[in-house]
Amino acid sequence: MNDILNYRLITPKHWVDYELIDSGNFEKLERFGKYILCRPEPQAIWNKTLLPEEWEKKYDARFVIDVKNSNGEKGKWFKKKNMPEEWIISYNNAGVNLKFLLKFNTFKHIGIFPEQADNWDFIFNNIKNNYNADHSVLNLFAYTGGASLAARAAGAKVVHVDSVRPVVQWSKENMQLSNLDNIHWIVDDALKFAQREERRGNKYNGIILDPPAFGRGPDGEKWILEKHLNEIIYICSRLLKNKNSFFILNLYSLGFSALISENVIKSHFPESNPDFGELFLNDKFSKKLPLGTYIRFNN
């Protein structure tokens, strides 16, 4: 019964610069600031609510997948006349005041996962409620740094780890836009870095993981979620402090349920009482778009 009670569906409630307008037919129509984008969404298997011609009229840019690309991520952006290559949006809620640079590339991602905003609030509040001058947070697979910024905004010392150097540079730009400083940037394979931190005996008050289903480190290291997740969670159990600490794991792989995350976490953090479930976004027509699973707890 307790497991059922701990399973939750969470969605951010404080976005102004983002909204999911409509979803369906394997696409989503989203507003980022004043610009509207149409992007592929493999989980939106239902019908769109708005007519195709309404989508066409609304969006400023649309991403079309390259059918020759096997992973379904690469493709091309088709931009209308007034759509810039880069723009900035903000997220603000009770002390969390962040800015993000958004831009196009050959992938459908533009530099932010808006469903993560509830986790940013969780991070900020946990640090503020337990803060001391040595409070430290490790963000692994950190992408463009939303979680890192939230932790730094709350006053923590932050170590930000990602294997892609241009993405780390992008994170630095977000830090500067958000009027923050002194995040420790690491370009490295997340698993290797965590292993070294364990050997060094370092400890953290907060650990955040956003691992992909598959990835590569800067020296060609292979990350395979089902092969390496259990190992990195074990290492994190050695890195996390026992008191005044928190832990977050996000998973985006369609084959991984939140129950898998719970089993892994409970095997390495047996005393934890995690909150776990699905992240989602509501479109304007009350359809709930699932966007991955999460598990989190604090000590």
PDB file of C-alpha atoms in Angstrom:
ATOM      1  CA  MET A   1       0.000   0.000   0.000  1.00  0.00           C
ATOM      2  CA  ASN A   2       2.819   2.438   0.838  1.00  0.00           C
ATOM      3  CA  ASP A   3       4.385   1.915  -2.585  1.00  0.00           C
ATOM      4  CA  ILE A   4       1.103   2.809  -4.262  1.00  0.00           C
ATOM      5  CA  LEU A   5       0.756   5.913  -2.123  1.00  0.00           C
ATOM      6  CA  ASN A   6       4.308   7.022  -3.016  1.00  0.00           C
ATOM      7  CA  TYR A   7       3.678   6.729  -6.772  1.00  0.00           C
ATOM      8  CA  ARG A   8       2.876  10.191  -8.095  1.00  0.00           C
ATOM      9  CA  LEU A   9       2.336  12.093 -11.299  1.00  0.00           C
ATOM     10  CA  ILE A  10       4.041  15.491 -11.140  1.00  0.00           C
ATOM     11  CA  THR A  11       4.036  18.460 -13.473  1.00  0.00           C
ATOM     12  CA  PRO A  12       5.507  21.961 -13.083  1.00  0.00           C
ATOM     13  CA  LYS A  13       3.030  24.643 -12.014  1.00  0.00           C
ATOM     14  CA  HIS A  14       4.996  27.874 -12.263  1.00  0.00           C
ATOM     15  CA  TRP A  15       5.981  28.259 -15.904  1.00  0.00           C
ATOM     16  CA  VAL A  16       5.165  31.551 -17.623  1.00  0.00           C
ATOM     17  CA  ASP A  17       7.604  31.315 -20.543  1.00  0.00           C
ATOM     18  CA  TYR A  18       6.570  27.772 -21.462  1.00  0.00           C
ATOM     19  CA  GLU A  19       3.326  25.997 -22.323  1.00  0.00           C
ATOM     20  CA  LEU A  20       2.355  22.805 -24.089  1.00  0.00           C
ATOM     21  CA  ILE A  21      -0.361  23.924 -26.492  1.00  0.00           C
ATOM     22  CA  ASP A  22      -1.397  20.646 -28.106  1.00  0.00           C
ATOM     23  CA  SER A  23      -0.089  17.109 -28.591  1.00  0.00           C
ATOM     24  CA  GLY A  24      -0.905  14.103 -30.719  1.00  0.00           C
ATOM     25  CA  ASN A  25      -0.068  12.148 -33.868  1.00  0.00           C
ATOM     26  CA  PHE A  26       3.509  11.785 -32.566  1.00  0.00           C
ATOM     27  CA  GLU A  27       4.107  15.542 -32.281  1.00  0.00           C
ATOM     28  CA  LYS A  28       3.859  18.323 -29.704  1.00  0.00           C
ATOM     29  CA  LEU A  29       3.163  22.037 -30.167  1.00  0.00           C
ATOM     30  CA  GLU A  30       4.971  24.137 -27.556  1.00  0.00           C
ATOM     31  CA  ARG A  31       5.484  27.803 -26.737  1.00  0.00           C
ATOM     32  CA  PHE A  32       8.937  28.828 -25.492  1.00  0.00           C
ATOM     33  CA  GLY A  33       8.747  32.523 -24.687  1.00  0.00           C
ATOM     34  CA  LYS A  34       7.059  34.160 -27.646  1.00  0.00           C
ATOM     35  CA  TYR A  35       7.980  31.458 -30.166  1.00  0.00           C
ATOM     36  CA  ILE A  36       6.029  28.278 -30.922  1.00  0.00           C
ATOM     37  CA  LEU A  37       7.750  25.071 -31.981  1.00  0.00           C
ATOM     38  CA  CYS A  38       6.470  21.815 -33.446  1.00  0.00           C
ATOM     39  CA  ARG A  39       8.595  18.828 -32.429  1.00  0.00           C
ATOM     40  CA  PRO A  40       8.345  15.020 -32.691  1.00  0.00           C
ATOM     41  CA  GLU A  41       7.024  13.222 -29.617  1.00  0.00           C
ATOM     42  CA  PRO A  42       7.005   9.390 -29.781  1.00  0.00           C
ATOM     43  CA  GLN A  43       4.657   9.015 -26.809  1.00  0.00           C
ATOM     44  CA  ALA A  44       1.888  11.235 -28.223  1.00  0.00           C
ATOM     45  CA  ILE A  45       0.087   8.394 -29.998  1.00  0.00           C
ATOM     46  CA  TRP A  46      -3.391   9.972 -29.676  1.00  0.00           C
ATOM     47  CA  ASN A  47      -5.025  12.439 -32.062  1.00  0.00           C
ATOM     48  CA  LYS A  48      -4.269  16.144 -32.109  1.00  0.00           C
ATOM     49  CA  THR A  49      -7.052  18.390 -30.880  1.00  0.00           C
ATOM     50  CA  LEU A  50      -6.297  21.313 -33.190  1.00  0.00           C
ATOM     51  CA  LEU A  51      -6.534  20.807 -36.939  1.00  0.00           C
ATOM     52  CA  PRO A  52      -3.295  20.398 -38.934  1.00  0.00           C
ATOM     53  CA  GLU A  53      -3.819  23.769 -40.601  1.00  0.00           C
ATOM     54  CA  GLU A  54      -4.074  25.383 -37.145  1.00  0.00           C
ATOM     55  CA  TRP A  55      -0.725  23.854 -36.167  1.00  0.00           C
ATOM     56  CA  GLU A  56       0.774  25.082 -39.428  1.00  0.00           C
ATOM     57  CA  LYS A  57      -0.475  28.597 -38.763  1.00  0.00           C
ATOM     58  CA  LYS A  58       0.758  28.683 -35.164  1.00  0.00           C
ATOM     59  CA  TYR A  59       4.295  27.344 -35.227  1.00  0.00           C
ATOM     60  CA  ASP A  60       7.408  29.420 -35.926  1.00  0.00           C
ATOM     61  CA  ALA A  61       9.677  26.411 -36.445  1.00  0.00           C
ATOM     62  CA  ARG A  62       9.196  22.700 -37.022  1.00  0.00           C
ATOM     63  CA  PHE A  63      11.623  19.812 -36.617  1.00  0.00           C
ATOM     64  CA  VAL A  64      11.441  17.030 -39.205  1.00  0.00           C
ATOM     65  CA  ILE A  65      13.215  13.751 -38.474  1.00  0.00           C
ATOM     66  CA  ASP A  66      15.703  12.387 -40.973  1.00  0.00           C
ATOM     67  CA  VAL A  67      14.113   9.027 -41.843  1.00  0.00           C
ATOM     68  CA  LYS A  68      17.563   7.626 -42.623  1.00  0.00           C
ATOM     69  CA  ASN A  69      18.657   8.235 -39.039  1.00  0.00           C
ATOM     70  CA  SER A  70      18.000   5.132 -36.963  1.00  0.00           C
ATOM     71  CA  ASN A  71      17.661   6.754 -33.523  1.00  0.00           C
ATOM     72  CA  GLY A  72      14.923   9.189 -34.513  1.00  0.00           C
ATOM     73  CA  GLU A  73      16.715  12.172 -32.965  1.00  0.00           C
ATOM     74  CA  LYS A  74      18.536  13.789 -35.873  1.00  0.00           C
ATOM     75  CA  GLY A  75      16.835  15.816 -38.542  1.00  0.00           C
ATOM     76  CA  LYS A  76      16.314  19.375 -39.714  1.00  0.00           C
ATOM     77  CA  TRP A  77      14.599  22.495 -38.449  1.00  0.00           C
ATOM     78  CA  PHE A  78      12.350  24.427 -40.835  1.00  0.00           C
ATOM     79  CA  LYS A  79      12.039  27.999 -39.565  1.00  0.00           C
ATOM     80  CA  LYS A  80       9.612  30.699 -40.615  1.00  0.00           C
ATOM     81  CA  LYS A  81      10.817  34.176 -41.494  1.00  0.00           C
ATOM     82  CA  ASN A  82      10.849  35.849 -38.084  1.00  0.00           C
ATOM     83  CA  MET A  83      12.243  32.917 -36.095  1.00  0.00           C
ATOM     84  CA  PRO A  84      15.704  33.705 -34.628  1.00  0.00           C
ATOM     85  CA  GLU A  85      18.486  31.136 -34.265  1.00  0.00           C
ATOM     86  CA  GLU A  86      18.755  31.805 -30.515  1.00  0.00           C
ATOM     87  CA  TRP A  87      16.537  33.316 -27.831  1.00  0.00           C
ATOM     88  CA  ILE A  88      16.218  33.434 -24.036  1.00  0.00           C
ATOM     89  CA  ILE A  89      13.453  32.297 -21.679  1.00  0.00           C
ATOM     90  CA  SER A  90      13.075  32.559 -17.898  1.00  0.00           C
ATOM     91  CA  TYR A  91      11.829  30.363 -15.069  1.00  0.00           C
ATOM     92  CA  ASN A  92      10.869  32.082 -11.815  1.00  0.00           C
ATOM     93  CA  ASN A  93       9.399  30.659  -8.626  1.00  0.00           C
ATOM     94  CA  ALA A  94      10.020  31.659  -5.002  1.00  0.00           C
ATOM     95  CA  GLY A  95      13.730  32.402  -5.309  1.00  0.00           C
ATOM     96  CA  VAL A  96      14.433  30.181  -8.304  1.00  0.00           C
ATOM     97  CA  ASN A  97      15.153  32.802 -10.972  1.00  0.00           C
ATOM     98  CA  LEU A  98      16.798  31.156 -13.958  1.00  0.00           C
ATOM     99  CA  LYS A  99      17.413  32.076 -17.578  1.00  0.00           C
ATOM    100  CA  PHE A 100      18.071  29.677 -20.440  1.00  0.00           C
ATOM    101  CA  LEU A 101      19.558  30.218 -23.875  1.00  0.00           C
ATOM    102  CA  LEU A 102      17.619  28.193 -26.437  1.00  0.00           C
ATOM    103  CA  LYS A 103      18.983  27.388 -29.870  1.00  0.00           C
ATOM    104  CA  PHE A 104      18.596  25.014 -32.803  1.00  0.00           C
ATOM    105  CA  ASN A 105      20.878  22.162 -33.793  1.00  0.00           C
ATOM    106  CA  THR A 106      20.589  18.932 -35.779  1.00  0.00           C
ATOM    107  CA  PHE A 107      18.660  17.338 -32.904  1.00  0.00           C
ATOM    108  CA  LYS A 108      15.102  18.049 -31.809  1.00  0.00           C
ATOM    109  CA  HIS A 109      16.280  19.302 -28.403  1.00  0.00           C
ATOM    110  CA  ILE A 110      16.749  23.047 -27.933  1.00  0.00           C
ATOM    111  CA  GLY A 111      18.472  23.206 -24.537  1.00  0.00           C
ATOM    112  CA  ILE A 112      15.785  22.663 -21.925  1.00  0.00           C
ATOM    113  CA  PHE A 113      13.429  19.995 -20.579  1.00  0.00           C
ATOM    114  CA  PRO A 114      10.555  22.083 -19.150  1.00  0.00           C
ATOM    115  CA  GLU A 115       9.006  19.144 -17.263  1.00  0.00           C
ATOM    116  CA  GLN A 116      12.067  19.232 -14.966  1.00  0.00           C
ATOM    117  CA  ALA A 117      11.019  22.512 -13.328  1.00  0.00           C
ATOM    118  CA  ASP A 118       9.346  20.700 -10.422  1.00  0.00           C
ATOM    119  CA  ASN A 119      12.681  19.024  -9.683  1.00  0.00           C
ATOM    120  CA  TRP A 120      14.411  22.432  -9.758  1.00  0.00           C
ATOM    121  CA  ASP A 121      12.005  23.614  -7.063  1.00  0.00           C
ATOM    122  CA  PHE A 122      12.646  20.424  -5.055  1.00  0.00           C
ATOM    123  CA  ILE A 123      16.424  20.976  -5.282  1.00  0.00           C
ATOM    124  CA  PHE A 124      16.225  24.657  -4.316  1.00  0.00           C
ATOM    125  CA  ASN A 125      13.913  24.044  -1.357  1.00  0.00           C
ATOM    126  CA  ASN A 126      15.952  21.116   0.003  1.00  0.00           C
ATOM    127  CA  ILE A 127      19.138  23.149  -0.029  1.00  0.00           C
ATOM    128  CA  LYS A 128      17.508  26.240   1.489  1.00  0.00           C
ATOM    129  CA  ASN A 129      15.920  24.178   4.273  1.00  0.00           C
ATOM    130  CA  ASN A 130      19.178  22.414   5.185  1.00  0.00           C
ATOM    131  CA  TYR A 131      21.802  24.915   4.098  1.00  0.00           C
ATOM    132  CA  ASN A 132      25.279  25.207   5.543  1.00  0.00           C
ATOM    133  CA  ALA A 133      28.431  26.751   4.103  1.00  0.00           C
ATOM    134  CA  ASP A 134      29.759  23.361   2.933  1.00  0.00           C
ATOM    135  CA  HIS A 135      26.588  22.248   1.174  1.00  0.00           C
ATOM    136  CA  SER A 136      27.610  20.483  -2.080  1.00  0.00           C
ATOM    137  CA  VAL A 137      25.715  19.020  -5.033  1.00  0.00           C
ATOM    138  CA  LEU A 138      26.843  16.657  -7.799  1.00  0.00           C
ATOM    139  CA  ASN A 139      24.930  16.808 -11.090  1.00  0.00           C
ATOM    140  CA  LEU A 140      25.736  13.893 -13.426  1.00  0.00           C
ATOM    141  CA  PHE A 141      24.699  13.806 -17.107  1.00  0.00           C
ATOM    142  CA  ALA A 142      23.957  17.463 -16.425  1.00  0.00           C
ATOM    143  CA  TYR A 143      23.136  18.698 -19.978  1.00  0.00           C
ATOM    144  CA  THR A 144      22.574  22.491 -20.069  1.00  0.00           C
ATOM    145  CA  GLY A 145      22.383  22.778 -16.318  1.00  0.00           C
ATOM    146  CA  GLY A 146      18.856  23.573 -15.116  1.00  0.00           C
ATOM    147  CA  ALA A 147      19.378  21.498 -11.960  1.00  0.00           C
ATOM    148  CA  SER A 148      22.888  22.916 -11.487  1.00  0.00           C
ATOM    149  CA  LEU A 149      21.542  26.462 -11.665  1.00  0.00           C
ATOM    150  CA  ALA A 150      18.776  25.725  -9.149  1.00  0.00           C
ATOM    151  CA  ALA A 151      21.304  24.254  -6.711  1.00  0.00           C
ATOM    152  CA  ARG A 152      23.707  27.168  -7.134  1.00  0.00           C
ATOM    153  CA  ALA A 153      20.878  29.704  -6.745  1.00  0.00           C
ATOM    154  CA  ALA A 154      20.165  28.138  -3.348  1.00  0.00           C
ATOM    155  CA  GLY A 155      23.814  28.626  -2.321  1.00  0.00           C
ATOM    156  CA  ALA A 156      25.289  25.144  -2.789  1.00  0.00           C
ATOM    157  CA  LYS A 157      28.706  24.331  -4.181  1.00  0.00           C
ATOM    158  CA  VAL A 158      27.921  22.594  -7.483  1.00  0.00           C
ATOM    159  CA  VAL A 159      29.911  20.088  -9.535  1.00  0.00           C
ATOM    160  CA  HIS A 160      28.412  19.826 -13.030  1.00  0.00           C
ATOM    161  CA  VAL A 161      29.454  16.795 -15.124  1.00  0.00           C
ATOM    162  CA  ASP A 162      28.677  16.207 -18.794  1.00  0.00           C
ATOM    163  CA  SER A 163      30.645  14.426 -21.500  1.00  0.00           C
ATOM    164  CA  VAL A 164      29.975  16.952 -24.300  1.00  0.00           C
ATOM    165  CA  ARG A 165      32.174  20.047 -24.171  1.00  0.00           C
ATOM    166  CA  PRO A 166      29.888  22.338 -26.261  1.00  0.00           C
ATOM    167  CA  VAL A 167      26.977  21.449 -23.955  1.00  0.00           C
ATOM    168  CA  VAL A 168      29.063  22.394 -20.914  1.00  0.00           C
ATOM    169  CA  GLN A 169      29.859  25.714 -22.597  1.00  0.00           C
ATOM    170  CA  TRP A 170      26.124  26.172 -23.168  1.00  0.00           C
ATOM    171  CA  SER A 171      25.583  25.572 -19.439  1.00  0.00           C
ATOM    172  CA  LYS A 172      28.113  28.284 -18.624  1.00  0.00           C
ATOM    173  CA  GLU A 173      26.135  30.728 -20.752  1.00  0.00           C
ATOM    174  CA  ASN A 174      22.970  29.829 -18.819  1.00  0.00           C
ATOM    175  CA  MET A 175      24.832  30.421 -15.548  1.00  0.00           C
ATOM    176  CA  GLN A 176      25.945  33.870 -16.665  1.00  0.00           C
ATOM    177  CA  LEU A 177      22.468  34.763 -17.934  1.00  0.00           C
ATOM    178  CA  SER A 178      21.067  33.742 -14.535  1.00  0.00           C
ATOM    179  CA  ASN A 179      23.550  36.027 -12.708  1.00  0.00           C
ATOM    180  CA  LEU A 180      25.211  33.073 -11.000  1.00  0.00           C
ATOM    181  CA  ASP A 181      28.860  32.047 -10.745  1.00  0.00           C
ATOM    182  CA  ASN A 182      31.388  29.526  -9.418  1.00  0.00           C
ATOM    183  CA  ILE A 183      29.888  26.281 -10.697  1.00  0.00           C
ATOM    184  CA  HIS A 184      32.650  23.660 -11.082  1.00  0.00           C
ATOM    185  CA  TRP A 185      32.476  22.396 -14.687  1.00  0.00           C
ATOM    186  CA  ILE A 186      33.712  18.894 -15.552  1.00  0.00           C
ATOM    187  CA  VAL A 187      33.850  17.434 -19.076  1.00  0.00           C
ATOM    188  CA  ASP A 188      34.056  13.718 -18.370  1.00  0.00           C
ATOM    189  CA  ASP A 189      32.325  10.372 -18.492  1.00  0.00           C
ATOM    190  CA  ALA A 190      29.822  10.438 -15.602  1.00  0.00           C
ATOM    191  CA  LEU A 191      30.500   6.880 -14.442  1.00  0.00           C
ATOM    192  CA  LYS A 192      34.285   7.329 -14.480  1.00  0.00           C
ATOM    193  CA  PHE A 193      34.036  10.596 -12.592  1.00  0.00           C
ATOM    194  CA  ALA A 194      31.758   9.064  -9.948  1.00  0.00           C
ATOM    195  CA  GLN A 195      34.203   6.163  -9.522  1.00  0.00           C
ATOM    196  CA  ARG A 196      37.077   8.596  -8.968  1.00  0.00           C
ATOM    197  CA  GLU A 197      35.044  10.613  -6.463  1.00  0.00           C
ATOM    198  CA  GLU A 198      34.375   7.437  -4.493  1.00  0.00           C
ATOM    199  CA  ARG A 199      38.086   6.610  -4.410  1.00  0.00           C
ATOM    200  CA  ARG A 200      38.833  10.151  -3.247  1.00  0.00           C
ATOM    201  CA  GLY A 201      36.330   9.786  -0.423  1.00  0.00           C
ATOM    202  CA  ASN A 202      34.317  12.850  -1.467  1.00  0.00           C
ATOM    203  CA  LYS A 203      30.738  13.252  -0.240  1.00  0.00           C
ATOM    204  CA  TYR A 204      27.776  15.349  -1.397  1.00  0.00           C
ATOM    205  CA  ASN A 205      24.582  16.710   0.135  1.00  0.00           C
ATOM    206  CA  GLY A 206      22.758  16.264  -3.145  1.00  0.00           C
ATOM    207  CA  ILE A 207      23.140  14.023  -6.208  1.00  0.00           C
ATOM    208  CA  ILE A 208      21.178  14.414  -9.445  1.00  0.00           C
ATOM    209  CA  LEU A 209      21.283  11.936 -12.341  1.00  0.00           C
ATOM    210  CA  ASP A 210      19.706  12.368 -15.780  1.00  0.00           C
ATOM    211  CA  PRO A 211      21.206   9.426 -17.681  1.00  0.00           C
ATOM    212  CA  PRO A 212      20.304   8.739 -21.311  1.00  0.00           C
ATOM    213  CA  ALA A 213      19.402   5.292 -22.604  1.00  0.00           C
ATOM    214  CA  PHE A 214      22.677   5.303 -24.530  1.00  0.00           C
ATOM    215  CA  GLY A 215      25.594   7.710 -24.660  1.00  0.00           C
ATOM    216  CA  ARG A 216      29.323   8.136 -25.106  1.00  0.00           C
ATOM    217  CA  GLY A 217      31.955   9.746 -22.924  1.00  0.00           C
ATOM    218  CA  PRO A 218      34.580  12.191 -24.249  1.00  0.00           C
ATOM    219  CA  ASP A 219      37.018   9.316 -24.888  1.00  0.00           C
ATOM    220  CA  GLY A 220      34.451   7.047 -26.528  1.00  0.00           C
ATOM    221  CA  GLU A 221      33.279   5.344 -23.317  1.00  0.00           C
ATOM    222  CA  LYS A 222      29.954   3.601 -23.810  1.00  0.00           C
ATOM    223  CA  TRP A 223      27.044   4.279 -21.468  1.00  0.00           C
ATOM    224  CA  ILE A 224      24.225   1.706 -21.681  1.00  0.00           C
ATOM    225  CA  LEU A 225      21.437   2.395 -19.210  1.00  0.00           C
ATOM    226  CA  GLU A 226      20.400  -1.171 -18.402  1.00  0.00           C
ATOM    227  CA  LYS A 227      24.040  -2.251 -18.057  1.00  0.00           C
ATOM    228  CA  HIS A 228      25.420   0.621 -15.991  1.00  0.00           C
ATOM    229  CA  LEU A 229      22.546   2.115 -13.993  1.00  0.00           C
ATOM    230  CA  ASN A 230      22.791  -0.278 -11.049  1.00  0.00           C
ATOM    231  CA  GLU A 231      26.545   0.333 -10.757  1.00  0.00           C
ATOM    232  CA  ILE A 232      26.337   4.123 -10.784  1.00  0.00           C
ATOM    233  CA  ILE A 233      23.516   4.104  -8.208  1.00  0.00           C
ATOM    234  CA  TYR A 234      25.684   1.947  -5.946  1.00  0.00           C
ATOM    235  CA  ILE A 235      28.529   4.459  -6.278  1.00  0.00           C
ATOM    236  CA  CYS A 236      26.136   7.325  -5.561  1.00  0.00           C
ATOM    237  CA  SER A 237      25.090   5.544  -2.360  1.00  0.00           C
ATOM    238  CA  ARG A 238      28.737   5.838  -1.295  1.00  0.00           C
ATOM    239  CA  LEU A 239      28.931   9.503  -2.295  1.00  0.00           C
ATOM    240  CA  LEU A 240      25.738  10.800  -0.662  1.00  0.00           C
ATOM    241  CA  LYS A 241      25.916  12.106   2.887  1.00  0.00           C
ATOM    242  CA  ASN A 242      23.617  10.477   5.413  1.00  0.00           C
ATOM    243  CA  LYS A 243      22.041  13.696   6.711  1.00  0.00           C
ATOM    244  CA  ASN A 244      20.717  16.909   5.158  1.00  0.00           C
ATOM    245  CA  SER A 245      20.906  15.333   1.728  1.00  0.00           C
ATOM    246  CA  PHE A 246      18.729  14.584  -1.296  1.00  0.00           C
ATOM    247  CA  PHE A 247      18.826  12.361  -4.370  1.00  0.00           C
ATOM    248  CA  ILE A 248      17.086  12.598  -7.765  1.00  0.00           C
ATOM    249  CA  LEU A 249      17.084  10.123 -10.650  1.00  0.00           C
ATOM    250  CA  ASN A 250      15.299  10.898 -13.934  1.00  0.00           C
ATOM    251  CA  LEU A 251      14.853   8.313 -16.677  1.00  0.00           C
ATOM    252  CA  TYR A 252      13.608   8.962 -20.197  1.00  0.00           C
ATOM    253  CA  SER A 253      13.895   5.488 -21.714  1.00  0.00           C
ATOM    254  CA  LEU A 254      10.476   4.195 -22.805  1.00  0.00           C
ATOM    255  CA  GLY A 255      11.350   0.722 -21.528  1.00  0.00           C
ATOM    256  CA  PHE A 256      12.052   1.760 -17.926  1.00  0.00           C
ATOM    257  CA  SER A 257       9.160   2.148 -15.507  1.00  0.00           C
ATOM    258  CA  ALA A 258       9.329   4.038 -12.230  1.00  0.00           C
ATOM    259  CA  LEU A 259       9.109   0.676 -10.452  1.00  0.00           C
ATOM    260  CA  ILE A 260      12.505  -0.281 -11.887  1.00  0.00           C
ATOM    261  CA  SER A 261      13.957   2.923 -10.449  1.00  0.00           C
ATOM    262  CA  GLU A 262      12.376   2.183  -7.073  1.00  0.00           C
ATOM    263  CA  ASN A 263      13.855  -1.339  -6.951  1.00  0.00           C
ATOM    264  CA  VAL A 264      17.342  -0.062  -7.806  1.00  0.00           C
ATOM    265  CA  ILE A 265      17.176   2.802  -5.321  1.00  0.00           C
ATOM    266  CA  LYS A 266      15.822   0.666  -2.475  1.00  0.00           C
ATOM    267  CA  SER A 267      18.576  -1.910  -3.012  1.00  0.00           C
ATOM    268  CA  HIS A 268      21.273   0.725  -2.452  1.00  0.00           C
ATOM    269  CA  PHE A 269      19.411   3.168  -0.185  1.00  0.00           C
ATOM    270  CA  PRO A 270      17.382   0.713   1.944  1.00  0.00           C
ATOM    271  CA  GLU A 271      16.482   3.326   4.569  1.00  0.00           C
ATOM    272  CA  SER A 272      15.057   5.789   2.043  1.00  0.00           C
ATOM    273  CA  ASN A 273      11.356   6.420   1.549  1.00  0.00           C
ATOM    274  CA  PRO A 274      11.382   7.674  -2.034  1.00  0.00           C
ATOM    275  CA  ASP A 275       8.757   9.637  -3.880  1.00  0.00           C
ATOM    276  CA  PHE A 276       8.567   8.207  -7.394  1.00  0.00           C
ATOM    277  CA  GLY A 277       6.392   8.201 -10.493  1.00  0.00           C
ATOM    278  CA  GLU A 278       6.057  10.008 -13.812  1.00  0.00           C
ATOM    279  CA  LEU A 279       6.801  13.497 -15.047  1.00  0.00           C
ATOM    280  CA  PHE A 280       4.217  14.939 -17.409  1.00  0.00           C
ATOM    281  CA  LEU A 281       3.003  18.126 -19.071  1.00  0.00           C
ATOM    282  CA  ASN A 282      -0.626  19.120 -19.572  1.00  0.00           C
ATOM    283  CA  ASP A 283      -1.581  20.530 -22.940  1.00  0.00           C
ATOM    284  CA  LYS A 284      -4.324  23.151 -23.217  1.00  0.00           C
ATOM    285  CA  PHE A 285      -6.894  20.436 -23.891  1.00  0.00           C
ATOM    286  CA  SER A 286      -6.152  18.478 -20.686  1.00  0.00           C
ATOM    287  CA  LYS A 287      -4.201  15.692 -22.372  1.00  0.00           C
ATOM    288  CA  LYS A 288      -1.324  14.542 -20.167  1.00  0.00           C
ATOM    289  CA  LEU A 289       1.931  13.962 -22.050  1.00  0.00           C
ATOM    290  CA  PRO A 290       4.281  11.572 -20.156  1.00  0.00           C
ATOM    291  CA  LEU A 291       7.916  12.633 -20.345  1.00  0.00           C
ATOM    292  CA  GLY A 292       9.860  10.148 -18.287  1.00  0.00           C
ATOM    293  CA  THR A 293       9.999   8.765 -14.775  1.00  0.00           C
ATOM    294  CA  TYR A 294      11.575  10.172 -11.638  1.00  0.00           C
ATOM    295  CA  ILE A 295      12.503   9.037  -8.157  1.00  0.00           C
ATOM    296  CA  ARG A 296      13.657  11.334  -5.368  1.00  0.00           C
ATOM    297  CA  PHE A 297      14.117  11.406  -1.623  1.00  0.00           C
ATOM    298  CA  ASN A 298      15.725  13.502   1.069  1.00  0.00           C
ATOM    299  CA  ASN A 299      17.344  12.568   4.381  1.00  0.00           C
TER     300      ASN A 299
END
